[in-house]
Each structure stands twice: as C-alpha cells, then as structure tokens.
Amino acid sequence: MPRLTTEEAEKIAGEGAWFNHAIAGAYPPGSTFKILTSIAAMRSGRLQPDQPIADCGGCGHGRQQALLLRNGEAHHGELKLPEAIAKSCDIYFYEAGRLATVEGLAAEAKRFHLDQRTGIEFAR
C-alpha cells in the first residue's frame, strides 16, 4: 500500500495544497449565484435562454449607481444565456435578477435551501 512520506507531506503543506478553498477561502459568491438568478428568471417566465435580455456595453445602471463590468473587455454586446454564463457577464445577470424580482430570487434561494445552515464546521 502506498504511503506518504514526511518529506512529501511537508512539500504538499509548503505548497498550500492541504488548504480547503471550498470552505476556508474568501471568495465572493456572486458568480456562483448567477446560475440561481437565471433559474429564478426562467421560472418566472421572463427569461428564455435563447433570447437576449441585455446589451452589455461594459456598464449598466443600478438604482442609484453605475454598474461597471470588470472583465478586461469593452463590452460583451447582446448575449443569450449560454454566452452570458460562459462570459460570466455581470450586466446580463443584473438584468436577469431584475426580471426575476427580489421575491423570485428569495424563493429560488430557499428552494435550493440557501436559507439553512450547511452543517459544515468552520475553523476560526
């Protein structure tokens, strides 16, 4: 049976490979929530995957502020859902969220049990 030597374990530890990024990393959850946003908009009947809903010019307008796109490109143009997912286009998903409504987003989040504790113990 293969064994891990002390030297190999130290090398792995030195490279940070034991770090559990899924539960210990500090990542903004926005891009993973884009899928839930699109599901909520589709369930509301206001989004069809093959229909563009926004023309991404690199920025959009929120309630009281401009929304900037930080993808290194000037704009994505008109996107359908598959391309919006592939490019992770913030402007598209801002519009999808508006179409889904706050209530629709909350209901979809609950449907995915995001209103419940995970049960994962986090080290402090």
Coordinates of C-alpha atoms in Angstrom, one line a residue:
M1 CA 0.0 0.0 0.0
P2 CA 1.5 3.4 -0.9
R3 CA 2.5 5.7 1.9
L4 CA 3.1 9.4 2.2
T5 CA 6.5 10.2 3.5
T6 CA 7.1 13.0 5.9
E7 CA 9.1 14.9 3.2
E8 CA 6.3 14.6 0.7
A9 CA 3.7 15.8 3.3
E10 CA 5.9 18.8 4.2
K11 CA 6.3 19.6 0.5
I12 CA 2.5 19.5 0.0
A13 CA 1.9 21.6 3.1
G14 CA 4.5 24.1 1.9
E15 CA 2.7 24.5 -1.4
G16 CA -0.6 25.1 0.4
A17 CA -2.3 22.1 -1.2
W18 CA -4.0 21.0 2.1
F19 CA -5.9 24.3 2.2
N20 CA -9.6 23.7 1.7
H21 CA -10.6 26.5 -0.6
A22 CA -14.2 25.5 -0.7
I23 CA -14.8 26.3 3.0
A24 CA -11.8 28.3 4.1
G25 CA -11.3 30.6 1.1
A26 CA -12.6 34.1 1.0
Y27 CA -14.3 34.3 -2.4
P28 CA -17.2 36.5 -3.4
P29 CA -20.3 34.3 -4.1
G30 CA -21.6 36.4 -7.0
S31 CA -20.7 34.3 -10.0
T32 CA -22.0 31.1 -8.5
F33 CA -25.3 32.9 -7.7
K34 CA -25.6 33.8 -11.4
I35 CA -26.9 30.3 -12.2
L36 CA -29.6 30.6 -9.5
T37 CA -30.5 34.0 -10.8
S38 CA -31.0 32.7 -14.3
I39 CA -33.1 29.8 -12.9
A40 CA -35.3 32.2 -11.0
A41 CA -35.8 34.4 -14.1
M42 CA -36.7 31.4 -16.2
R43 CA -39.1 30.0 -13.6
S44 CA -40.8 33.4 -13.6
G45 CA -41.4 33.1 -17.3
R46 CA -39.5 36.3 -18.0
L47 CA -36.3 34.8 -19.4
Q48 CA -35.9 32.4 -22.3
P49 CA -32.4 31.0 -22.7
D50 CA -32.3 31.8 -26.5
Q51 CA -33.4 35.4 -26.1
P52 CA -31.0 38.2 -25.3
I53 CA -32.2 40.4 -22.4
A54 CA -29.4 43.0 -22.2
D55 CA -26.9 44.7 -24.5
C56 CA -23.8 44.7 -22.4
G57 CA -21.8 47.9 -23.1
G58 CA -19.5 47.4 -20.2
C59 CA -21.7 49.2 -17.7
G60 CA -25.2 49.3 -16.6
H61 CA -27.3 51.3 -14.2
G62 CA -28.5 50.3 -10.8
R63 CA -30.9 52.2 -8.6
Q64 CA -28.5 54.9 -7.7
Q65 CA -25.2 53.9 -9.2
A66 CA -23.4 52.8 -12.4
L67 CA -22.5 49.2 -12.5
L68 CA -19.1 48.6 -14.0
L69 CA -18.1 45.4 -15.8
R70 CA -14.6 44.3 -14.8
N71 CA -13.7 41.7 -17.4
G72 CA -10.9 43.4 -19.3
E73 CA -13.2 43.9 -22.4
A74 CA -15.0 47.0 -23.5
H75 CA -18.3 45.1 -23.8
H76 CA -19.9 41.8 -24.5
G77 CA -22.8 43.1 -26.7
E78 CA -26.1 41.2 -26.8
L79 CA -25.8 37.8 -25.1
K80 CA -28.1 34.8 -24.8
L81 CA -28.0 32.8 -21.6
P82 CA -25.3 30.3 -22.6
E83 CA -22.9 33.0 -23.7
A84 CA -23.7 35.1 -20.6
I85 CA -22.8 32.1 -18.4
A86 CA -19.6 31.4 -20.4
K87 CA -18.5 35.1 -20.1
S88 CA -19.9 35.5 -16.6
C89 CA -21.5 38.8 -17.8
D90 CA -22.5 40.9 -14.7
I91 CA -24.7 43.2 -16.8
Y92 CA -26.7 40.2 -18.2
F93 CA -27.3 38.8 -14.7
Y94 CA -28.2 42.2 -13.2
E95 CA -30.9 42.3 -15.7
A96 CA -31.9 38.6 -15.1
G97 CA -32.1 39.5 -11.4
R98 CA -34.4 42.4 -12.1
L99 CA -36.6 40.2 -14.3
A100 CA -36.7 37.5 -11.6
T101 CA -37.7 40.1 -8.9
V102 CA -36.4 40.2 -5.3
E103 CA -39.2 37.9 -4.2
G104 CA -38.5 35.4 -7.1
L105 CA -34.8 35.4 -6.2
A106 CA -35.6 34.8 -2.5
A107 CA -38.0 32.0 -3.3
E108 CA -35.4 30.3 -5.6
A109 CA -32.7 30.6 -3.0
K110 CA -35.0 28.9 -0.5
R111 CA -35.8 26.2 -3.0
F112 CA -32.0 25.5 -3.1
H113 CA -32.0 25.5 0.8
L114 CA -29.8 28.6 0.9
D115 CA -31.8 29.8 3.9
Q116 CA -30.5 26.9 6.0
R117 CA -27.2 26.2 7.8
T118 CA -24.8 23.9 5.9
G119 CA -23.7 21.9 8.9
I120 CA -20.1 22.4 8.0
E121 CA -17.9 23.3 10.9
F122 CA -15.6 26.2 10.1
A123 CA -12.3 26.7 11.9
R124 CA -11.7 30.1 13.3

